[in-house]
Short mmCIF file of C-alpha atoms in Angstrom, two decimals:
data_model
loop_
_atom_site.label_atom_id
_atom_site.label_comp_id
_atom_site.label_asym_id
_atom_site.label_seq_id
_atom_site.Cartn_x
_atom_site.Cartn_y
_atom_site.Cartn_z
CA UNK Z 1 -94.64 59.47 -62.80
CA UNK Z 2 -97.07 57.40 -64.77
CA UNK Z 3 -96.11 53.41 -64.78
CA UNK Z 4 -93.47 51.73 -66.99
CA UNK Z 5 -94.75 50.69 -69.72
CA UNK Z 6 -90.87 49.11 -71.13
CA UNK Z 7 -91.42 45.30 -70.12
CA UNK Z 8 -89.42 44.15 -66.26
CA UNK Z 9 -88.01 41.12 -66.65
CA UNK Z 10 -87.71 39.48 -62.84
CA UNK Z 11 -85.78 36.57 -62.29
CA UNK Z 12 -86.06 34.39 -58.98
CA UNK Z 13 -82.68 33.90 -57.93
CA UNK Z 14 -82.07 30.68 -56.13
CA UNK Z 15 -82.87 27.52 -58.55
CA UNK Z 16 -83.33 29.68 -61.11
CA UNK Z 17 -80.21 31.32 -61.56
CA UNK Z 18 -78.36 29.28 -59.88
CA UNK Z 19 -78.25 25.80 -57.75
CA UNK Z 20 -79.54 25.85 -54.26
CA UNK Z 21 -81.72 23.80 -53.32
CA UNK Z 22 -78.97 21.07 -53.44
CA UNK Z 23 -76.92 22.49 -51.26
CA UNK Z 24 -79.92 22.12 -48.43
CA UNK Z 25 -80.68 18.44 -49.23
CA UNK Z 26 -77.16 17.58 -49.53
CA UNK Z 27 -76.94 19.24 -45.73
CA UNK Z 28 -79.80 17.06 -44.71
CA UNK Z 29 -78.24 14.15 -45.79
CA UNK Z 30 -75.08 14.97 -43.49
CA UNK Z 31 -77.52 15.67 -40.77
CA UNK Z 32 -78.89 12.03 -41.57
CA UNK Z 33 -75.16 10.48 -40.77
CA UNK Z 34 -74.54 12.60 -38.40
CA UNK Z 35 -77.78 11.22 -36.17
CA UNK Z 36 -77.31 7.64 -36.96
CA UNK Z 37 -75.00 6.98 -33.84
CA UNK Z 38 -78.02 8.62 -31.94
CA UNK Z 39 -81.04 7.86 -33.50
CA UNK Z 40 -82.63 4.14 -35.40
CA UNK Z 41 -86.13 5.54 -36.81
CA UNK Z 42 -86.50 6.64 -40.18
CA UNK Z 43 -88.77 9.77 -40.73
CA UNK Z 44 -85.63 11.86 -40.03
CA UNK Z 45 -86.88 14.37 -42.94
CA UNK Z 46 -90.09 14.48 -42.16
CA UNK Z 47 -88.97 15.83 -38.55
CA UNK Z 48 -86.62 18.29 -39.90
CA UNK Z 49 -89.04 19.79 -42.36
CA UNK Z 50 -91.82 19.55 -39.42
CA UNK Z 51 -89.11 21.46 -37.40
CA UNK Z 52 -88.14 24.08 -39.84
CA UNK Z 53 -91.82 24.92 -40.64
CA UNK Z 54 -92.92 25.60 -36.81
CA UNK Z 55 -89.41 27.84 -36.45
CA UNK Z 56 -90.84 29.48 -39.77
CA UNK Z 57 -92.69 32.40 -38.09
CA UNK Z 58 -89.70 32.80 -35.53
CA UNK Z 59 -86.56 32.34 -38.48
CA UNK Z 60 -88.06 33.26 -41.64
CA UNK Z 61 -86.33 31.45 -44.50
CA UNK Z 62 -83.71 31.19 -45.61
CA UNK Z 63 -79.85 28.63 -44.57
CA UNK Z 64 -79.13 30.72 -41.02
CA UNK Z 65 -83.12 29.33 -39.86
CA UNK Z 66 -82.08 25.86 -41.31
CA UNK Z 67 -79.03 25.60 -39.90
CA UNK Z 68 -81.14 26.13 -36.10
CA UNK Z 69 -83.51 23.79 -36.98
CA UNK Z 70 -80.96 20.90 -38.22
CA UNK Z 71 -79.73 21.64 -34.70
CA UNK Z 72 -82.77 21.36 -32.94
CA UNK Z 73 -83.62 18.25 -34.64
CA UNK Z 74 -80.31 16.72 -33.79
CA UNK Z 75 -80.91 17.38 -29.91
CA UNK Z 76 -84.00 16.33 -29.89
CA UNK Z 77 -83.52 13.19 -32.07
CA UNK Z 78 -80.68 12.26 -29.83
CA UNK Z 79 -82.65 12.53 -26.72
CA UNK Z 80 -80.06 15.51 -26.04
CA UNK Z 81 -77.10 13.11 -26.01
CA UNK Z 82 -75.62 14.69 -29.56
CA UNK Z 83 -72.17 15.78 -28.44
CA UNK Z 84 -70.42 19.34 -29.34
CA UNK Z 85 -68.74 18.66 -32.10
CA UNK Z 86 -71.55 16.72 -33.48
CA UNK Z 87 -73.38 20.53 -33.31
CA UNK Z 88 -70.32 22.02 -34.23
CA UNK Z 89 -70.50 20.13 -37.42
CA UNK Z 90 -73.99 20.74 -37.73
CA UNK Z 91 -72.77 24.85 -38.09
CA UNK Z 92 -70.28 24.14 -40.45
CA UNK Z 93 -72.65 22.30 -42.97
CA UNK Z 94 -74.76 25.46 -42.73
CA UNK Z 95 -71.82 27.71 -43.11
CA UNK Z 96 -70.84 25.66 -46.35
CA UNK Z 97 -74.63 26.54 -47.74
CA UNK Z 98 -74.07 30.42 -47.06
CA UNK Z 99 -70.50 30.50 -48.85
CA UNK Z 100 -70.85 27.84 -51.83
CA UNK Z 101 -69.23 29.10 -54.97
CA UNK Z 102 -72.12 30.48 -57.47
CA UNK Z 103 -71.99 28.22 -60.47
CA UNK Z 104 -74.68 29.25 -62.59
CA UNK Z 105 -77.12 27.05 -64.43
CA UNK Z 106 -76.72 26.42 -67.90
CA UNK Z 107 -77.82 29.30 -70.07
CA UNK Z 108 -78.06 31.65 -67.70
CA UNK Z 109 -75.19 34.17 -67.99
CA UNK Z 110 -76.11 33.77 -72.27
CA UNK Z 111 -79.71 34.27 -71.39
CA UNK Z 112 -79.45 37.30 -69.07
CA UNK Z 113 -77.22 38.95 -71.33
CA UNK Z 114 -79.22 38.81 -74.45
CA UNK Z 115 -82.08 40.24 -72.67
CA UNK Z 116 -80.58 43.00 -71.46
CA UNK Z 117 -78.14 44.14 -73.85
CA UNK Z 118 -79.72 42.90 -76.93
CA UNK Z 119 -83.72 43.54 -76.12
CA UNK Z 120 -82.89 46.25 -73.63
CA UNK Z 121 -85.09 44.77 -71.24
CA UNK Z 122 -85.16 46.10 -67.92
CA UNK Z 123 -84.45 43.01 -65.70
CA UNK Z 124 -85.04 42.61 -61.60
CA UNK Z 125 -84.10 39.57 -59.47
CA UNK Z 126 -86.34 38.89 -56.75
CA UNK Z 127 -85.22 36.15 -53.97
CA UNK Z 128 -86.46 35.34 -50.57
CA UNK Z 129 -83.90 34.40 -47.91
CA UNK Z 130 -81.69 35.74 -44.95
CA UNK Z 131 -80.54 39.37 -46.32
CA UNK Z 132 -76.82 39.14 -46.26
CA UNK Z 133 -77.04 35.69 -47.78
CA UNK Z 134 -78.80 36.38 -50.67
CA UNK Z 135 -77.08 39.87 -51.36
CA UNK Z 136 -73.54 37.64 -50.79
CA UNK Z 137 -74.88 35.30 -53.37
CA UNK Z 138 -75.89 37.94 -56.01
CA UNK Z 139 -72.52 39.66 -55.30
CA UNK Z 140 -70.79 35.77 -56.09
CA UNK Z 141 -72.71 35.27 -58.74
CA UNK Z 142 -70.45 37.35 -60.86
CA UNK Z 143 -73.47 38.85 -63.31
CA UNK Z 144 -75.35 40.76 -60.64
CA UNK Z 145 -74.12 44.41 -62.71
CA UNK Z 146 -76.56 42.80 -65.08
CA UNK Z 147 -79.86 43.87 -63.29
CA UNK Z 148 -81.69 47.07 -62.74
CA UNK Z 149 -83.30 45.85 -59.43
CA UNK Z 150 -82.71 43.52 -56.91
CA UNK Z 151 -85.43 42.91 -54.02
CA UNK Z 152 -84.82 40.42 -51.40
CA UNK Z 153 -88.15 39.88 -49.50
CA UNK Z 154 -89.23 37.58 -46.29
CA UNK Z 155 -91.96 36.28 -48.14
CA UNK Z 156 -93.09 36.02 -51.74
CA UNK Z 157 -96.92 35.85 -52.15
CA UNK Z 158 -99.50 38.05 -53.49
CA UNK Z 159 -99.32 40.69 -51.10
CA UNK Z 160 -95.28 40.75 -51.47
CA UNK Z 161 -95.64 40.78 -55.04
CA UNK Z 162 -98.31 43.73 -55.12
CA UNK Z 163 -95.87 45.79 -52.83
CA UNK Z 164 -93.40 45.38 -55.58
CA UNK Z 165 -95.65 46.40 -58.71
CA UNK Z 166 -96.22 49.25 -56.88
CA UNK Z 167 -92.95 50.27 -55.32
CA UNK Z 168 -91.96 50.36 -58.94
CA UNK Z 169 -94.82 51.76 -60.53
CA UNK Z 170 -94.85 48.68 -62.82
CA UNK Z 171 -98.13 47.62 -64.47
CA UNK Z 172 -98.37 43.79 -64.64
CA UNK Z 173 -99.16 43.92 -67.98
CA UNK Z 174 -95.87 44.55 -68.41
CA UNK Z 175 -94.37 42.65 -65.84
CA UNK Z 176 -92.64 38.80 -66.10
CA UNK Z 177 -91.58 36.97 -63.41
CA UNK Z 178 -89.20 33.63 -64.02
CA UNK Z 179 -88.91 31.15 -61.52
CA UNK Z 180 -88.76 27.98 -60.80
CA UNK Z 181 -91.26 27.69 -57.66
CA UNK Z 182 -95.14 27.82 -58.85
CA UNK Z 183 -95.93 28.77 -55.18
CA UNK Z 184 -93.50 31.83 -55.18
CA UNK Z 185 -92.67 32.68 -58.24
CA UNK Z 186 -95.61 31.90 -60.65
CA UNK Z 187 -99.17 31.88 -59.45
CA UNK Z 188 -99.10 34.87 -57.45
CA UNK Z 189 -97.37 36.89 -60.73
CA UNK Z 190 -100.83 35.02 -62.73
CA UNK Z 191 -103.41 35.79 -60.13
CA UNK Z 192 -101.86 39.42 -60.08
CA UNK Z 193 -102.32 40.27 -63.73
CA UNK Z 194 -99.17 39.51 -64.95
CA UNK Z 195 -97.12 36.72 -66.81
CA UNK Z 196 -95.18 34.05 -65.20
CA UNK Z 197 -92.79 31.93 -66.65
CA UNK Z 198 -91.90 28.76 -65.17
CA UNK Z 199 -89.07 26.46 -65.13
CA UNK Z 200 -88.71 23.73 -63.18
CA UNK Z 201 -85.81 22.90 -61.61
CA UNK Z 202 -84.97 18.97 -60.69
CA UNK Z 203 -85.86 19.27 -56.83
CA UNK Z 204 -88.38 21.15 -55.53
CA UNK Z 205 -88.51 22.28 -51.28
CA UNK Z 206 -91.77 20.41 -50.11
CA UNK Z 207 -93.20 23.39 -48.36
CA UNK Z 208 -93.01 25.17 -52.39
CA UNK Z 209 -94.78 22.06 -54.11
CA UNK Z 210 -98.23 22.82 -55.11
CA UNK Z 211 -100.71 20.33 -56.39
CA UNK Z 212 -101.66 19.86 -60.53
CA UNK Z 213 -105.37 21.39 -60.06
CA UNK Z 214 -104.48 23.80 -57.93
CA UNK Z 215 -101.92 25.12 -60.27
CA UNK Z 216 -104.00 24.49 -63.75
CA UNK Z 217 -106.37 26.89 -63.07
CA UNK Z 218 -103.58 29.61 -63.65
CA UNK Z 219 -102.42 30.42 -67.19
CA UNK Z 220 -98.58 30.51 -67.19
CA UNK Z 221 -95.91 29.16 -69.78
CA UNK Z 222 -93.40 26.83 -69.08
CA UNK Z 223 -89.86 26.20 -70.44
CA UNK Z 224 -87.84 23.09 -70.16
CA UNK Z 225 -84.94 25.50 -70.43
CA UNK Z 226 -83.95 29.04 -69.41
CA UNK Z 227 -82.42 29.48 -73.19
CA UNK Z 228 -85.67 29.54 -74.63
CA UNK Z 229 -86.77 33.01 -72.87
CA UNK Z 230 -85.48 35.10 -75.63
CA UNK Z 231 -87.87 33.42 -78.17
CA UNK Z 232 -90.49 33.44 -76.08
CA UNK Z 233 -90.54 36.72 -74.80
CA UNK Z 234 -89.88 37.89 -78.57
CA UNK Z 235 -92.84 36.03 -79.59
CA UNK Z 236 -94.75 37.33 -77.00
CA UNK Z 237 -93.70 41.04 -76.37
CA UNK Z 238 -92.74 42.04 -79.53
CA UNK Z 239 -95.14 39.59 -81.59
CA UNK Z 240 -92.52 38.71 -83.95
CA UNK T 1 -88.33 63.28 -61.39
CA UNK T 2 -86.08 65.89 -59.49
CA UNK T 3 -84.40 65.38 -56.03
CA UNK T 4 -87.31 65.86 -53.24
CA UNK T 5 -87.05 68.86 -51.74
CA UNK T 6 -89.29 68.12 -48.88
CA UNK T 7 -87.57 67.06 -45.45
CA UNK T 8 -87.16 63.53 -44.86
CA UNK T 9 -86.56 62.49 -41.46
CA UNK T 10 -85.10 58.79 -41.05
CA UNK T 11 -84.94 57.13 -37.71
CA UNK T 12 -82.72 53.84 -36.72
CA UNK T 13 -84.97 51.25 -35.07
CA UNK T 14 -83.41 49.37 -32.54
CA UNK T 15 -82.13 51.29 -29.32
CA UNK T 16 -83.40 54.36 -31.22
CA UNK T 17 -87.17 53.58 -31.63
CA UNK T 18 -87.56 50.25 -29.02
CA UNK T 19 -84.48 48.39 -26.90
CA UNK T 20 -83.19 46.00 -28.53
CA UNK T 21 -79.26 46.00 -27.03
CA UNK T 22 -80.38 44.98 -23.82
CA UNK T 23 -81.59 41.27 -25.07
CA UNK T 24 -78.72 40.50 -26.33
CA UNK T 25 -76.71 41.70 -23.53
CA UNK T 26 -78.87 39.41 -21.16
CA UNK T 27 -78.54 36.90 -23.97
CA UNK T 28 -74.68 36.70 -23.18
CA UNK T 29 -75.38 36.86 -19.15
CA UNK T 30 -77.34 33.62 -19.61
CA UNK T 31 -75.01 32.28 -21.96
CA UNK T 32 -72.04 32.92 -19.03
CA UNK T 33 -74.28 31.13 -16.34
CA UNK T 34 -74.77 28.00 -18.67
CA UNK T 35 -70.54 27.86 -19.06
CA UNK T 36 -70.01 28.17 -15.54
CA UNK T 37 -70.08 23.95 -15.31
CA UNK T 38 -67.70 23.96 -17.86
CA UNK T 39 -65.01 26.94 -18.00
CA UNK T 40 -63.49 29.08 -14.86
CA UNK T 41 -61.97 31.71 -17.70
CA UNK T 42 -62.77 35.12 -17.61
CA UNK T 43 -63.25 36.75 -20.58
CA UNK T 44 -65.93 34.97 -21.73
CA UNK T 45 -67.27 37.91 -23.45
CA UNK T 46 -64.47 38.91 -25.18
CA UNK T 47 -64.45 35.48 -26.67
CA UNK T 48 -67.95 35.58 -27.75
CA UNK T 49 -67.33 39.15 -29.19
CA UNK T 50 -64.33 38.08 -31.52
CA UNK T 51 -66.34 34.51 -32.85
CA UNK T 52 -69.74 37.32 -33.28
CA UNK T 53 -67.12 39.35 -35.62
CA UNK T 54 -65.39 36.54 -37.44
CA UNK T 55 -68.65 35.34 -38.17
CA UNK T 56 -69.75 38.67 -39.69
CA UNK T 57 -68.48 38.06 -43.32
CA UNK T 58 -70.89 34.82 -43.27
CA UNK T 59 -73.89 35.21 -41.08
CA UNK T 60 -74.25 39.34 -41.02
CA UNK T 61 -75.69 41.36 -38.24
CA UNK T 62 -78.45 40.30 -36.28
CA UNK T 63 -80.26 37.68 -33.77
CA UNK T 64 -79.98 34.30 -35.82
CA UNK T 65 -76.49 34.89 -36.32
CA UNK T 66 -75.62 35.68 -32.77
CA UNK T 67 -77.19 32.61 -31.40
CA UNK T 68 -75.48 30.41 -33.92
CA UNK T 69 -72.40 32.40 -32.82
CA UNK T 70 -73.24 31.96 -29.23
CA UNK T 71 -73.31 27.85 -29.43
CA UNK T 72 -69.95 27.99 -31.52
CA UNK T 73 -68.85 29.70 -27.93
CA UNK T 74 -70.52 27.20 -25.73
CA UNK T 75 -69.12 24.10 -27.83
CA UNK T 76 -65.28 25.25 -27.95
CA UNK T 77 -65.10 27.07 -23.98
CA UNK T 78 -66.47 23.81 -23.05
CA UNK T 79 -64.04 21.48 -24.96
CA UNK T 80 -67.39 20.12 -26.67
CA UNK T 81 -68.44 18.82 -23.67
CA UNK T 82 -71.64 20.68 -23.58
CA UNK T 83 -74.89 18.84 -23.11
CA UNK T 84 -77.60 18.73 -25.89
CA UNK T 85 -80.04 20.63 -23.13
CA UNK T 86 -77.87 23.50 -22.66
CA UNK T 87 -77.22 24.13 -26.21
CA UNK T 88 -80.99 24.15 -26.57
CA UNK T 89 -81.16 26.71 -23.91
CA UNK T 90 -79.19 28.95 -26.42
CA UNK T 91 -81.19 28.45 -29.10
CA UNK T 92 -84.22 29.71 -26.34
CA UNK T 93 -82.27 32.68 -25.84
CA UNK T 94 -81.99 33.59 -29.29
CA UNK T 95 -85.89 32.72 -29.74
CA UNK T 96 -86.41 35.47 -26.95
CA UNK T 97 -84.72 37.85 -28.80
CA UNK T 98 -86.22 37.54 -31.79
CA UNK T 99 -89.78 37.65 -30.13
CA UNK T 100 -89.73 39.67 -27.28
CA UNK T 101 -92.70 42.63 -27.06
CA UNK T 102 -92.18 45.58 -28.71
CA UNK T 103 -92.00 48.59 -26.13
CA UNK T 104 -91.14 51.94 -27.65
CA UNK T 105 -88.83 54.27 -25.90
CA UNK T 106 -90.48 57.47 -23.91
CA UNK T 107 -91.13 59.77 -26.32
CA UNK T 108 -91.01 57.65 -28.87
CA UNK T 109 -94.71 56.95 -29.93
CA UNK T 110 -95.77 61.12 -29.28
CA UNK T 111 -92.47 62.33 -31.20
CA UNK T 112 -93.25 60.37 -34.20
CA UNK T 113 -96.80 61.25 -34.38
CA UNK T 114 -95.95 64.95 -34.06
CA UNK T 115 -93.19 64.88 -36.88
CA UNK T 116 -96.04 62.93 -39.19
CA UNK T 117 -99.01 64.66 -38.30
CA UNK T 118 -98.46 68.54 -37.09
CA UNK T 119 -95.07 68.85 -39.58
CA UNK T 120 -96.10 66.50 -42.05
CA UNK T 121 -92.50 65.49 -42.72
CA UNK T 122 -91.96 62.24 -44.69
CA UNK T 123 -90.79 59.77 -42.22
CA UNK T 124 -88.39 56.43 -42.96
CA UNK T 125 -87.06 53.50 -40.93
CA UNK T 126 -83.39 52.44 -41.82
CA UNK T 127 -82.11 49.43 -39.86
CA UNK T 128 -79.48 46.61 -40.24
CA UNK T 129 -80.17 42.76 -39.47
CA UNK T 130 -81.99 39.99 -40.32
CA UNK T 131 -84.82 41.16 -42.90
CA UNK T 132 -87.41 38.49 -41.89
CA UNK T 133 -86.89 39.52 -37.59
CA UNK T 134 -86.88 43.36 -38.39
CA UNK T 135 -89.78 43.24 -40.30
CA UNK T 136 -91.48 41.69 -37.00
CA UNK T 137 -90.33 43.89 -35.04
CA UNK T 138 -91.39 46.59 -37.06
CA UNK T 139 -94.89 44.90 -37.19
CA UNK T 140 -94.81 44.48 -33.24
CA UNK T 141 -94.22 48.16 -32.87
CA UNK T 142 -97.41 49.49 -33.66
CA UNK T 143 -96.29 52.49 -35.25
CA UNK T 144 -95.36 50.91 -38.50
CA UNK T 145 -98.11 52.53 -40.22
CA UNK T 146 -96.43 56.20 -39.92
CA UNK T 147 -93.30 55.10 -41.97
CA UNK T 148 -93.61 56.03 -45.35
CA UNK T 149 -90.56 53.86 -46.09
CA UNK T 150 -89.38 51.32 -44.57
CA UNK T 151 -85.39 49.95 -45.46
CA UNK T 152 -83.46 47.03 -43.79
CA UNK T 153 -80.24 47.05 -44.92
CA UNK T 154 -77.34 44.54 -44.45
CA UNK T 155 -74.45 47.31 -43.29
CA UNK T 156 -75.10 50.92 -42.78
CA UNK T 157 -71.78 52.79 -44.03
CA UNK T 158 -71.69 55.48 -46.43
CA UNK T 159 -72.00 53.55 -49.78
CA UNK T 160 -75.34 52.09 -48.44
CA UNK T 161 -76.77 55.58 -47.31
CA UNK T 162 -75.24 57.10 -50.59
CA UNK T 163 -77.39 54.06 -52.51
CA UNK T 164 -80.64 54.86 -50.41
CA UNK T 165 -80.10 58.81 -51.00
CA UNK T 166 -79.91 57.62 -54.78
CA UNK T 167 -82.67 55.69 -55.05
CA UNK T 168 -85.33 57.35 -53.33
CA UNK T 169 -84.18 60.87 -55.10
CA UNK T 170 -82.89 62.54 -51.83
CA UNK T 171 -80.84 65.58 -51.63
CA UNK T 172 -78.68 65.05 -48.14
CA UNK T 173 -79.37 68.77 -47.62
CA UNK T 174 -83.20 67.92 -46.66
CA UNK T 175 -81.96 64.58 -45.07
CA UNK T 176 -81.94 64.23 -41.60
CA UNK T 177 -81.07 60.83 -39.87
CA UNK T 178 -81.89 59.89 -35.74
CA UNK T 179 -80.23 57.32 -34.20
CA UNK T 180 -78.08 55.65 -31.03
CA UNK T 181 -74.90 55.13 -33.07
CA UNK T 182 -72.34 57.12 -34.10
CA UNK T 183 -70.83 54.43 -36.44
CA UNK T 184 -74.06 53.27 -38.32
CA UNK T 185 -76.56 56.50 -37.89
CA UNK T 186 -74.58 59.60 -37.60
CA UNK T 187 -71.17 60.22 -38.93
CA UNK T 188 -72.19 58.46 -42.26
CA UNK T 189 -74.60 60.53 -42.48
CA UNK T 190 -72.29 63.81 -41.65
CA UNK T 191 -69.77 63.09 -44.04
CA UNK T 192 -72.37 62.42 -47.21
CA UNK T 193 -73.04 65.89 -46.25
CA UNK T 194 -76.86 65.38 -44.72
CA UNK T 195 -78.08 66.10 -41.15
CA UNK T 196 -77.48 63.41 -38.21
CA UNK T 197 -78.70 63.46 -34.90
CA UNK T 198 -77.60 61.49 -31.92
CA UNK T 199 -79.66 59.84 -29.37
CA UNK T 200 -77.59 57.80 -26.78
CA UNK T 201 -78.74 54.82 -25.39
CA UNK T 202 -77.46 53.38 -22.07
CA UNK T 203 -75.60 50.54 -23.60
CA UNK T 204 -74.20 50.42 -27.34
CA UNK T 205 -72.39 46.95 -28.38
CA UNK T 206 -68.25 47.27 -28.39
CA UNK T 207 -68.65 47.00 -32.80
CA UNK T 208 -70.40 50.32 -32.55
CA UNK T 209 -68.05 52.01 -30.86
CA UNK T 210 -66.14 54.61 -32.25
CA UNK T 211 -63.56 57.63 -30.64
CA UNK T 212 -64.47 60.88 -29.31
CA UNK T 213 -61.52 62.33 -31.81
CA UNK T 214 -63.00 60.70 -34.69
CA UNK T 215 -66.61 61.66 -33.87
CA UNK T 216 -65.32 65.06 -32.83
CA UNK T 217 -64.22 65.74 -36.78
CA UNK T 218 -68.06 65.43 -37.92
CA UNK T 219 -70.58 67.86 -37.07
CA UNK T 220 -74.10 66.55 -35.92
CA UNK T 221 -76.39 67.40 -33.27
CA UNK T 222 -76.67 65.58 -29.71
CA UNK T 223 -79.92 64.92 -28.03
CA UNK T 224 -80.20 63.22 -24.92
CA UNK T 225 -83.95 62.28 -25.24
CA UNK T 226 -86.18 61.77 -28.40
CA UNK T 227 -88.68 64.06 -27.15
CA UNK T 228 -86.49 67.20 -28.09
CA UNK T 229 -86.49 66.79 -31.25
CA UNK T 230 -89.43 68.62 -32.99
CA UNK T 231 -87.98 71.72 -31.51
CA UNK T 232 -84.81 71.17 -33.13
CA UNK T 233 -86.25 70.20 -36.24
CA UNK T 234 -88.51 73.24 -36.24
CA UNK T 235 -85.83 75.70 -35.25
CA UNK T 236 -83.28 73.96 -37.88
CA UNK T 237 -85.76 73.35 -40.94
CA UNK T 238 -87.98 76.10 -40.63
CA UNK T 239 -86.20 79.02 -38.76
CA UNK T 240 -88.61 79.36 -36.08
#
């Protein structure tokens, strides 16, 4: 079977698609209350993200991970004097960020569906993340019948991204990636050959920021808005 | 591209390929010595067992969930009056399991080798959990490299294996599928109307039980040891 030449359309999933990163921040901030019977200093976030990445080879990402960092931080914040239902709250904020109701972002359900049923694109999603989270989130999200492919993968860099191309015999000419992360879902797709699209979404995860130079030596487009795809993949596909 | 008509031999990992049961059945013994300040109850593991399963629909299978489930169990047998030490011991525990070393069953490492190299079957890992610690563990094992496909899946019941049959163009006639479990490995396999064979290990967890009547309706083959099964793939596949 020769590659694909019919242009993939891949989607990132959380913060593209749909709001997530909120959910974490807004679980930090609870975290933040929740130490300040326990706990007067003030680089609280800066200890949980210093937690979560050292757990990162151990956890992987993704809100179960999160959830047993927040609670490690909260012990050792508290000099180990956080009480049980302190933790116990600590698991139910993390339970709330693995069963929020999918809203999705403006656009998107419009968006998806004119590129599928009107271009006849074939369209992916590909999200990093805890396995049965992200295939419960797709499943919420109410327009997962909408995509040819789904991959959920532990990591999303070059390598990850190669696997994929070939997995699906897809030349990255042909290949587009949307996303909102330049570290996951954009440079890698530009250093591999292929076309990126990036749209940023109002908070960005620290551990996904990259700097300015590092990411202008990458040719990518960017949209303000997921509604513009249509024209710009038109434009740029189909050369109309 | 027609069905593959080539035998493709897919193995469960954990308690099939490498223990795995047995840390999380120390996991709970540890987790019983830390209650014994705080609770004189007895069925401890029966309690842990139901908050593991009514967890299920939120965290899935696998070792992040069980710890979080795990502390849930410490905080409520203990009235919350667990310390912030112990419930970092849990979190230990579930660290252990998702790093212990990699030892392959007997058999194991020769079997495989024989299957790929002197019967040139196309080989396949399918196993349920948390994608980022399987894919470790899969790294860890050495053997990785004589998969030709690798799947984690979130729940292995018919619909998944009918979705993996579909996807990678297999005919269940040339399937065959090795594993510890008669819920998850074999008799979804049997009734999709592909070959299943069952290894036994020492210990399977109370969720993967099922009843001799019920596994007595499927037909599969029984092996007690790993090692016997080129000759039954040789005498079953190619009529020698």
């Amino acid at each position: 079977m020769s590659d694909s030449l019919q242009p993939i359309i891949a989607f990132d999933a959380d913060d593209t698609l749909w709001p997530n990163e909120d959910y974490f921040r807004d679980g930090e901030k609870q975290l933040i209350a929740l130490l300040e019977p326990y706990y007067k200093g003030d680089n609280l976030l800066q200890h949980l993200y210093e937690q979560e990445i050292r757990n990162l080879h151990i956890f992987g990402y993704g809100a179960k991970g999160f959830t047993l960092s927040m609670i490690e931080s909260l012990i050792e914040l508290s000099e180990g004097k956080v009480t049980g239902a302190d933790i116990q709250r600590v698991i139910d904020i993390g339970k709330s960020i693995m069963t929020y109701k999918i809203e999705l972002l403006p656009g998107v359900k419009e968006t998806v569906e004119t590129l599928r049923n009107d271009f006849g694109y074939k369209l992916m999603i590909i999200t990093k993340g805890d396995l049965f989270d992200q295939e419960s989130k797709i499943a919420r999200s109410g327009i997962a019948d909408l995509f040819d492919i789904v991959e959920i993968v532990s990591e999303k860099d070059d390598a990850t991204y190669q696997k994929l191309l070939i997995k699906h015999q897809i030349d990255p000419q042909f290949f587009w990636m949307i996303g909102n992360s330049l570290k996951s879902d954009v440079l890698p797709i530009a250093r591999l050959g292929g076309h990126a699209v990036h749209i940023p979404y109002k908070s960005t995860w620290a551990h996904e920021t990259v700097t300015a130079e590092h990411a202008a030596e990458h040719n990518y487009f960017e949209l303000t808005d997921i509604s513009g795809l249509p024209i710009l993949l038109e434009r740029e596909i189909q050369g109309l």
